[in-house]
Amino acid sequence: MNLARFPRIRLAHLPTPLEPMPRLTAALGGPEIWIKRDDCTGLSTGGNKTRKLEYLMAEAQAAGADIVLTQGATQSNHARQTAAAAARLGFACHLLLEDRTGYKDANYRLNGNVLLDHLHGATTEERGSGLDMNAEMEAVADSFRAAGRRPYTIPGGGSNPTGALGYVNCALELLGQVTAMGLVVDHLVHATGSAGTQAGLITGLKAMNAQIPLLGIGVRAPKDRQEESVNRLACATAEKIGCAGVVSRADVVANCDYVGPGYGIPAESTREAIDLFARYEGILLDPVYSAKGAAGLIDLIRKGHFRKGSRVVFLHTGGAVALSAYTGALGIF
Ligand SMILES: *Cc1c(COP(=O)(O)O)cnc(C)c1O
């Protein structure tokens, strides 16, 4: 594997910190919990999409694009980071935002990520739920093309083999950190959605024979579907980096028991995870992804899933800027 062969534009503050969480560890009484701070990637409040955009935006630039299109939920972190990356690199940006929750309050519709989308100068249009959003986006790209523009489309979550390179790179970075620190890591846990983060990580970990099991906590799809989409993307990513066959189906593990009422709708356990991280570690989680991932981590610790004396790294994928959009749904005021 030689990632330097792939065009990349630096957008993220890397490496992100890898830190212990001693108070949360003591409160839960299980394995030693560490956190990899990909919420601190730096671009417009950070998050996991920035690593993917380093490779995707390089491709947009090479293609001679003048406008970047992507799609996501109303409070999409990916849409916001794409808008910021586009602003930074001088592309126009157009976003298709899908109403996946039905929340009608002004904070959800206008605050959080939506506020930042507009501050970065992106234009937006809305869609109801249940459409094929990538197909909707391609249709909009065609109309830009007909008007003489040169659009570059990024799939939802930036999850294709190019975007997943960002998380192959994260796996390399993490292994470099634990090697330098002499830290044995027994598990890596994170929230998984559009699959690019998990697919990139598992590809990088397997390509280096890291022997660190990876667990994705699902935020939307049922387990079978989630594992299938991660596996498909991981195999394509492995092929792209010249390591075809390095990921096997058994390496791809998702637990989708913490979705709660649905995508973007917090469960009791989501709120508890937000409170525990905020009050024991001073770390903000988001209600759509990282807190559902953390809720899975917390519950699995309580159930004795991780051996006592083992060490778990939780990858914080970002998203806390959405908290101001979720005051209603979280019952905060
Ligand atoms: C997009 C996102 C995820 C999920 O990553 P995928 O690559 O889509 O699976 C997790 N956490 C946050 C905060 C996100 O924005």
Short mmCIF file of C-alpha atoms and ligand atoms in Angstrom, two decimals:
data_model
loop_
_atom_site.label_atom_id
_atom_site.label_comp_id
_atom_site.label_asym_id
_atom_site.label_seq_id
_atom_site.Cartn_x
_atom_site.Cartn_y
_atom_site.Cartn_z
CA MET A 1 0.00 0.00 0.00
CA ASN A 2 1.26 3.47 -0.85
CA LEU A 3 -1.28 6.17 -0.08
CA ALA A 4 1.02 8.94 -1.28
CA ARG A 5 0.15 7.84 -4.83
CA PHE A 6 -3.35 9.29 -4.47
CA PRO A 7 -3.94 13.01 -4.99
CA ARG A 8 -4.76 14.72 -1.70
CA ILE A 9 -5.39 18.29 -0.57
CA ARG A 10 -4.60 18.95 3.10
CA LEU A 11 -7.72 20.16 4.88
CA ALA A 12 -7.54 18.51 8.31
CA HIS A 13 -5.46 19.20 11.39
CA LEU A 14 -3.63 15.90 11.67
CA PRO A 15 -2.75 13.82 13.57
CA THR A 16 -5.83 14.11 15.78
CA PRO A 17 -5.14 13.54 19.48
CA LEU A 18 -5.35 10.07 21.06
CA GLU A 19 -6.15 10.50 24.75
CA PRO A 20 -7.24 8.47 27.79
CA MET A 21 -10.65 9.01 29.40
CA PRO A 22 -9.85 8.14 33.05
CA ARG A 23 -13.04 9.47 34.65
CA LEU A 24 -15.38 7.74 32.23
CA THR A 25 -13.29 4.57 32.59
CA ALA A 26 -13.65 4.70 36.39
CA ALA A 27 -17.37 5.46 36.21
CA LEU A 28 -18.08 2.46 33.99
CA GLY A 29 -15.68 0.11 35.76
CA GLY A 30 -14.79 -1.86 32.66
CA PRO A 31 -11.94 -1.71 30.16
CA GLU A 32 -9.60 1.28 29.86
CA ILE A 33 -11.29 3.69 27.45
CA TRP A 34 -9.31 5.97 25.14
CA ILE A 35 -10.60 8.43 22.57
CA LYS A 36 -9.30 9.30 19.10
CA ARG A 37 -10.39 12.89 18.53
CA ASP A 38 -11.53 13.05 14.91
CA ASP A 39 -14.03 15.64 16.11
CA CYS A 40 -10.92 17.89 16.15
CA THR A 41 -10.02 17.75 12.44
CA GLY A 42 -10.34 21.52 12.41
CA LEU A 43 -12.39 22.36 9.33
CA SER A 44 -15.56 24.24 10.32
CA THR A 45 -15.79 22.56 13.77
CA GLY A 46 -14.27 19.29 12.50
CA GLY A 47 -15.53 15.75 12.04
CA ASN A 48 -14.80 12.59 10.12
CA LYS A 49 -15.81 13.83 6.65
CA THR A 50 -12.78 16.12 6.48
CA ARG A 51 -10.38 13.19 6.05
CA LYS A 52 -12.51 11.86 3.17
CA LEU A 53 -12.73 15.30 1.57
CA GLU A 54 -8.94 15.56 1.41
CA TYR A 55 -9.06 12.89 -1.32
CA LEU A 56 -12.46 13.77 -2.82
CA MET A 57 -11.68 17.45 -3.31
CA ALA A 58 -8.36 16.58 -4.94
CA GLU A 59 -10.37 14.53 -7.43
CA ALA A 60 -12.80 17.44 -7.97
CA GLN A 61 -9.89 19.74 -8.66
CA ALA A 62 -8.25 17.28 -11.07
CA ALA A 63 -11.60 16.95 -12.90
CA GLY A 64 -11.68 20.73 -13.46
CA ALA A 65 -14.92 21.17 -11.53
CA ASP A 66 -16.29 24.60 -10.67
CA ILE A 67 -19.11 23.43 -8.39
CA VAL A 68 -19.29 20.57 -5.88
CA LEU A 69 -22.60 18.85 -5.13
CA THR A 70 -23.42 16.50 -2.31
CA GLN A 71 -26.44 15.29 -0.35
CA GLY A 72 -27.37 14.30 3.18
CA ALA A 73 -29.91 14.73 5.96
CA THR A 74 -31.00 18.24 6.97
CA GLN A 75 -28.40 18.27 9.77
CA SER A 76 -25.72 16.54 7.68
CA ASN A 77 -22.20 17.01 9.02
CA HIS A 78 -20.91 15.82 5.69
CA ALA A 79 -22.79 18.57 3.83
CA ARG A 80 -21.38 21.20 6.22
CA GLN A 81 -17.78 19.98 5.91
CA THR A 82 -18.15 19.81 2.12
CA ALA A 83 -19.45 23.40 2.08
CA ALA A 84 -16.44 24.49 4.14
CA ALA A 85 -13.93 22.59 1.99
CA ALA A 86 -15.49 24.08 -1.15
CA ALA A 87 -15.22 27.58 0.33
CA ARG A 88 -11.60 26.99 1.28
CA LEU A 89 -10.70 25.77 -2.22
CA GLY A 90 -12.76 28.23 -4.24
CA PHE A 91 -15.50 25.93 -5.55
CA ALA A 92 -19.19 26.79 -5.48
CA CYS A 93 -21.20 24.26 -3.43
CA HIS A 94 -24.78 23.03 -3.77
CA LEU A 95 -26.39 20.74 -1.21
CA LEU A 96 -29.49 18.52 -1.36
CA LEU A 97 -30.89 18.07 2.15
CA GLU A 98 -33.31 15.23 2.94
CA ASP A 99 -35.89 15.53 5.72
CA ARG A 100 -35.30 12.20 7.47
CA THR A 101 -36.72 13.10 10.89
CA GLY A 102 -39.86 15.16 10.29
CA TYR A 103 -38.72 17.68 12.95
CA LYS A 104 -40.36 21.02 12.20
CA ASP A 105 -38.84 23.29 14.86
CA ALA A 106 -36.79 26.26 13.74
CA ASN A 107 -33.61 25.08 15.49
CA TYR A 108 -33.60 21.77 13.61
CA ARG A 109 -34.38 23.35 10.26
CA LEU A 110 -32.09 26.40 10.51
CA ASN A 111 -29.54 26.06 13.31
CA GLY A 112 -26.51 23.76 13.75
CA ASN A 113 -25.10 22.45 10.48
CA VAL A 114 -27.70 24.31 8.35
CA LEU A 115 -26.52 27.64 9.75
CA LEU A 116 -22.92 26.76 8.88
CA ASP A 117 -23.85 25.53 5.36
CA HIS A 118 -25.14 29.01 4.65
CA LEU A 119 -22.26 30.83 6.34
CA HIS A 120 -19.91 28.92 4.01
CA GLY A 121 -21.90 30.23 1.05
CA ALA A 122 -23.48 26.94 -0.06
CA THR A 123 -26.85 26.91 -1.79
CA THR A 124 -29.33 24.30 -0.61
CA GLU A 125 -32.53 22.62 -1.70
CA GLU A 126 -34.75 20.31 0.31
CA ARG A 127 -36.21 16.89 -0.37
CA GLY A 128 -38.77 14.73 1.43
CA SER A 129 -37.71 11.39 2.86
CA GLY A 130 -37.43 8.06 1.07
CA LEU A 131 -36.03 9.22 -2.28
CA ASP A 132 -32.89 7.88 -3.94
CA MET A 133 -30.87 10.94 -2.94
CA ASN A 134 -27.82 10.11 -5.06
CA ALA A 135 -30.10 9.87 -8.12
CA GLU A 136 -31.75 13.19 -7.16
CA MET A 137 -28.30 14.76 -6.95
CA GLU A 138 -27.20 13.41 -10.34
CA ALA A 139 -30.34 14.91 -11.89
CA VAL A 140 -29.50 18.29 -10.37
CA ALA A 141 -25.89 17.92 -11.60
CA ASP A 142 -27.27 17.36 -15.13
CA SER A 143 -29.15 20.63 -14.95
CA PHE A 144 -25.97 22.45 -13.84
CA ARG A 145 -24.15 20.81 -16.76
CA ALA A 146 -26.87 21.94 -19.19
CA ALA A 147 -26.32 25.48 -17.88
CA GLY A 148 -22.60 25.27 -18.73
CA ARG A 149 -21.26 24.48 -15.26
CA ARG A 150 -18.76 21.72 -14.40
CA PRO A 151 -20.23 19.88 -11.40
CA TYR A 152 -18.43 17.24 -9.33
CA THR A 153 -20.78 15.03 -7.31
CA ILE A 154 -19.86 13.47 -3.98
CA PRO A 155 -22.08 10.60 -2.78
CA GLY A 156 -23.81 10.78 0.62
CA GLY A 157 -21.27 10.76 3.45
CA GLY A 158 -18.42 10.94 0.94
CA SER A 159 -18.51 7.15 0.99
CA ASN A 160 -16.88 5.77 -2.13
CA PRO A 161 -13.40 4.23 -2.48
CA THR A 162 -11.81 7.68 -2.91
CA GLY A 163 -13.39 9.05 0.28
CA ALA A 164 -12.58 5.85 2.19
CA LEU A 165 -8.88 6.53 1.57
CA GLY A 166 -9.20 9.17 4.29
CA TYR A 167 -9.91 6.40 6.80
CA VAL A 168 -7.22 4.10 5.46
CA ASN A 169 -5.00 7.05 6.30
CA CYS A 170 -6.58 7.30 9.78
CA ALA A 171 -5.78 3.62 10.42
CA LEU A 172 -2.13 4.33 9.49
CA GLU A 173 -2.10 7.39 11.76
CA LEU A 174 -3.60 5.53 14.72
CA LEU A 175 -1.16 2.63 14.40
CA GLY A 176 1.71 5.10 14.24
CA GLN A 177 0.47 6.75 17.45
CA VAL A 178 -0.02 3.53 19.42
CA THR A 179 3.35 2.25 18.24
CA ALA A 180 5.09 5.44 19.38
CA MET A 181 3.25 5.35 22.73
CA GLY A 182 3.79 1.61 23.24
CA LEU A 183 0.04 1.26 23.73
CA VAL A 184 -1.66 -2.08 23.17
CA VAL A 185 -5.17 -1.53 21.78
CA ASP A 186 -7.62 -4.43 21.98
CA HIS A 187 -10.69 -2.87 20.30
CA LEU A 188 -11.64 0.09 18.13
CA VAL A 189 -15.27 1.29 18.24
CA HIS A 190 -17.06 4.02 16.28
CA ALA A 191 -20.42 5.07 14.81
CA THR A 192 -21.06 3.75 11.31
CA GLY A 193 -23.50 5.23 8.79
CA SER A 194 -22.76 5.59 5.09
CA ALA A 195 -19.94 3.04 5.61
CA GLY A 196 -16.85 4.92 4.39
CA THR A 197 -15.29 5.35 7.82
CA GLN A 198 -15.57 1.69 8.77
CA ALA A 199 -14.60 0.50 5.27
CA GLY A 200 -11.47 2.67 5.20
CA LEU A 201 -10.47 1.71 8.74
CA ILE A 202 -10.88 -2.02 8.26
CA THR A 203 -8.98 -1.87 4.98
CA GLY A 204 -6.09 0.00 6.58
CA LEU A 205 -6.03 -2.18 9.71
CA LYS A 206 -6.09 -5.40 7.68
CA ALA A 207 -3.54 -4.19 5.15
CA MET A 208 -1.16 -3.60 8.07
CA ASN A 209 -2.22 -6.79 9.89
CA ALA A 210 -2.86 -4.63 12.97
CA GLN A 211 -4.89 -7.33 14.75
CA ILE A 212 -7.24 -4.77 16.27
CA PRO A 213 -10.89 -5.83 15.91
CA LEU A 214 -13.13 -3.02 14.65
CA LEU A 215 -16.74 -2.60 15.77
CA GLY A 216 -19.10 -0.21 14.00
CA ILE A 217 -22.20 0.87 15.92
CA GLY A 218 -24.98 1.46 13.38
CA VAL A 219 -27.09 4.62 13.25
CA ARG A 220 -29.61 3.73 10.55
CA ALA A 221 -29.63 0.38 8.68
CA PRO A 222 -30.14 -3.07 10.19
CA LYS A 223 -27.00 -5.15 10.88
CA ASP A 224 -27.05 -7.31 7.73
CA ARG A 225 -27.46 -4.35 5.40
CA GLN A 226 -24.88 -2.26 7.23
CA GLU A 227 -22.24 -5.00 7.22
CA GLU A 228 -22.96 -5.73 3.56
CA SER A 229 -22.43 -2.10 2.51
CA VAL A 230 -19.25 -1.77 4.60
CA ASN A 231 -17.92 -5.03 3.18
CA ARG A 232 -18.63 -4.01 -0.41
CA LEU A 233 -16.91 -0.65 0.01
CA ALA A 234 -13.98 -2.15 1.95
CA CYS A 235 -13.33 -4.67 -0.84
CA ALA A 236 -13.39 -1.88 -3.46
CA THR A 237 -11.11 0.27 -1.31
CA ALA A 238 -8.64 -2.59 -0.77
CA GLU A 239 -8.53 -3.11 -4.51
CA LYS A 240 -7.93 0.61 -5.09
CA ILE A 241 -4.86 0.59 -2.81
CA GLY A 242 -3.45 -2.60 -4.33
CA CYS A 243 -4.42 -4.88 -1.43
CA ALA A 244 -7.29 -6.80 -3.04
CA GLY A 245 -8.57 -9.63 -0.86
CA VAL A 246 -7.12 -8.31 2.40
CA VAL A 247 -10.57 -7.77 3.96
CA SER A 248 -12.76 -10.79 4.58
CA ARG A 249 -16.48 -10.68 5.34
CA ALA A 250 -15.84 -11.82 8.93
CA ASP A 251 -13.71 -8.71 9.61
CA VAL A 252 -16.74 -6.49 9.05
CA VAL A 253 -18.77 -6.30 12.26
CA ALA A 254 -21.61 -3.89 12.97
CA ASN A 255 -23.92 -3.79 15.98
CA CYS A 256 -27.15 -1.98 15.08
CA ASP A 257 -28.96 -2.34 18.42
CA TYR A 258 -28.58 1.35 19.35
CA VAL A 259 -30.39 3.09 16.47
CA GLY A 260 -33.44 3.68 18.70
CA PRO A 261 -36.52 5.18 17.00
CA GLY A 262 -34.65 5.88 13.75
CA TYR A 263 -31.92 7.84 11.99
CA GLY A 264 -31.38 11.23 13.57
CA ILE A 265 -33.87 10.58 16.36
CA PRO A 266 -32.25 10.24 19.79
CA ALA A 267 -33.03 7.31 22.12
CA GLU A 268 -32.78 7.37 25.94
CA SER A 269 -29.35 5.75 25.63
CA THR A 270 -28.26 8.48 23.20
CA ARG A 271 -29.04 11.17 25.73
CA GLU A 272 -27.29 9.22 28.51
CA ALA A 273 -24.13 8.91 26.40
CA ILE A 274 -24.13 12.66 25.72
CA ASP A 275 -24.47 13.34 29.46
CA LEU A 276 -21.75 10.86 30.52
CA PHE A 277 -19.13 12.17 28.05
CA ALA A 278 -19.99 15.79 28.83
CA ARG A 279 -19.94 15.39 32.62
CA TYR A 280 -17.05 12.95 33.10
CA GLU A 281 -14.71 14.05 30.31
CA GLY A 282 -15.83 17.50 29.11
CA ILE A 283 -16.34 16.04 25.63
CA LEU A 284 -19.35 16.84 23.45
CA LEU A 285 -21.02 14.07 21.46
CA ASP A 286 -23.68 14.54 18.78
CA PRO A 287 -27.17 13.02 18.95
CA VAL A 288 -27.15 11.47 15.45
CA TYR A 289 -23.88 9.53 15.30
CA SER A 290 -21.22 9.73 17.99
CA ALA A 291 -23.65 9.45 20.93
CA LYS A 292 -25.30 6.39 19.39
CA GLY A 293 -21.84 4.88 18.91
CA ALA A 294 -20.97 5.76 22.50
CA ALA A 295 -24.29 4.36 23.74
CA GLY A 296 -23.30 1.04 22.15
CA LEU A 297 -19.85 1.23 23.74
CA ILE A 298 -21.33 1.99 27.19
CA ASP A 299 -23.95 -0.76 27.03
CA LEU A 300 -21.46 -3.35 25.79
CA ILE A 301 -19.09 -2.41 28.63
CA ARG A 302 -21.93 -2.88 31.15
CA LYS A 303 -22.73 -6.25 29.61
CA GLY A 304 -19.11 -7.39 30.01
CA HIS A 305 -18.48 -7.60 26.26
CA PHE A 306 -14.93 -6.26 26.68
CA ARG A 307 -12.52 -8.13 28.94
CA LYS A 308 -11.57 -6.24 32.12
CA GLY A 309 -8.00 -5.03 31.78
CA SER A 310 -8.37 -4.62 28.03
CA ARG A 311 -8.08 -1.28 26.25
CA VAL A 312 -10.74 0.18 23.94
CA VAL A 313 -10.35 3.19 21.65
CA PHE A 314 -13.51 5.09 20.78
CA LEU A 315 -13.16 7.04 17.55
CA HIS A 316 -15.04 10.34 18.00
CA THR A 317 -16.32 11.15 14.53
CA GLY A 318 -17.57 14.66 15.38
CA GLY A 319 -20.97 16.26 14.84
CA ALA A 320 -21.48 18.13 18.12
CA VAL A 321 -22.28 21.32 16.21
CA ALA A 322 -25.71 19.71 15.65
CA LEU A 323 -26.49 19.93 19.38
CA SER A 324 -27.91 23.43 18.95
CA ALA A 325 -30.34 21.98 16.39
CA TYR A 326 -31.44 19.28 18.83
CA THR A 327 -32.53 21.30 21.85
CA GLY A 328 -36.13 20.25 21.13
CA ALA A 329 -35.54 16.56 20.40
CA LEU A 330 -33.23 16.18 23.41
CA GLY A 331 -35.66 17.99 25.71
CA ILE A 332 -32.89 20.32 26.85
CA PHE A 333 -35.02 23.45 27.33
C1 LIG B 1 -20.99 10.72 8.81
C2 LIG B 1 -20.75 10.55 10.25
C3 LIG B 1 -20.49 9.29 10.81
C4 LIG B 1 -20.54 8.02 10.03
O1 LIG B 1 -19.49 7.87 9.14
P1 LIG B 1 -19.73 7.05 7.78
O2 LIG B 1 -18.45 7.12 7.09
O3 LIG B 1 -20.86 7.77 7.08
O4 LIG B 1 -20.15 5.68 8.16
C5 LIG B 1 -20.21 9.20 12.16
N1 LIG B 1 -20.21 10.31 12.93
C6 LIG B 1 -20.46 11.53 12.45
C7 LIG B 1 -20.46 12.68 13.38
C8 LIG B 1 -20.74 11.70 11.09
O5 LIG B 1 -21.01 12.93 10.62
#
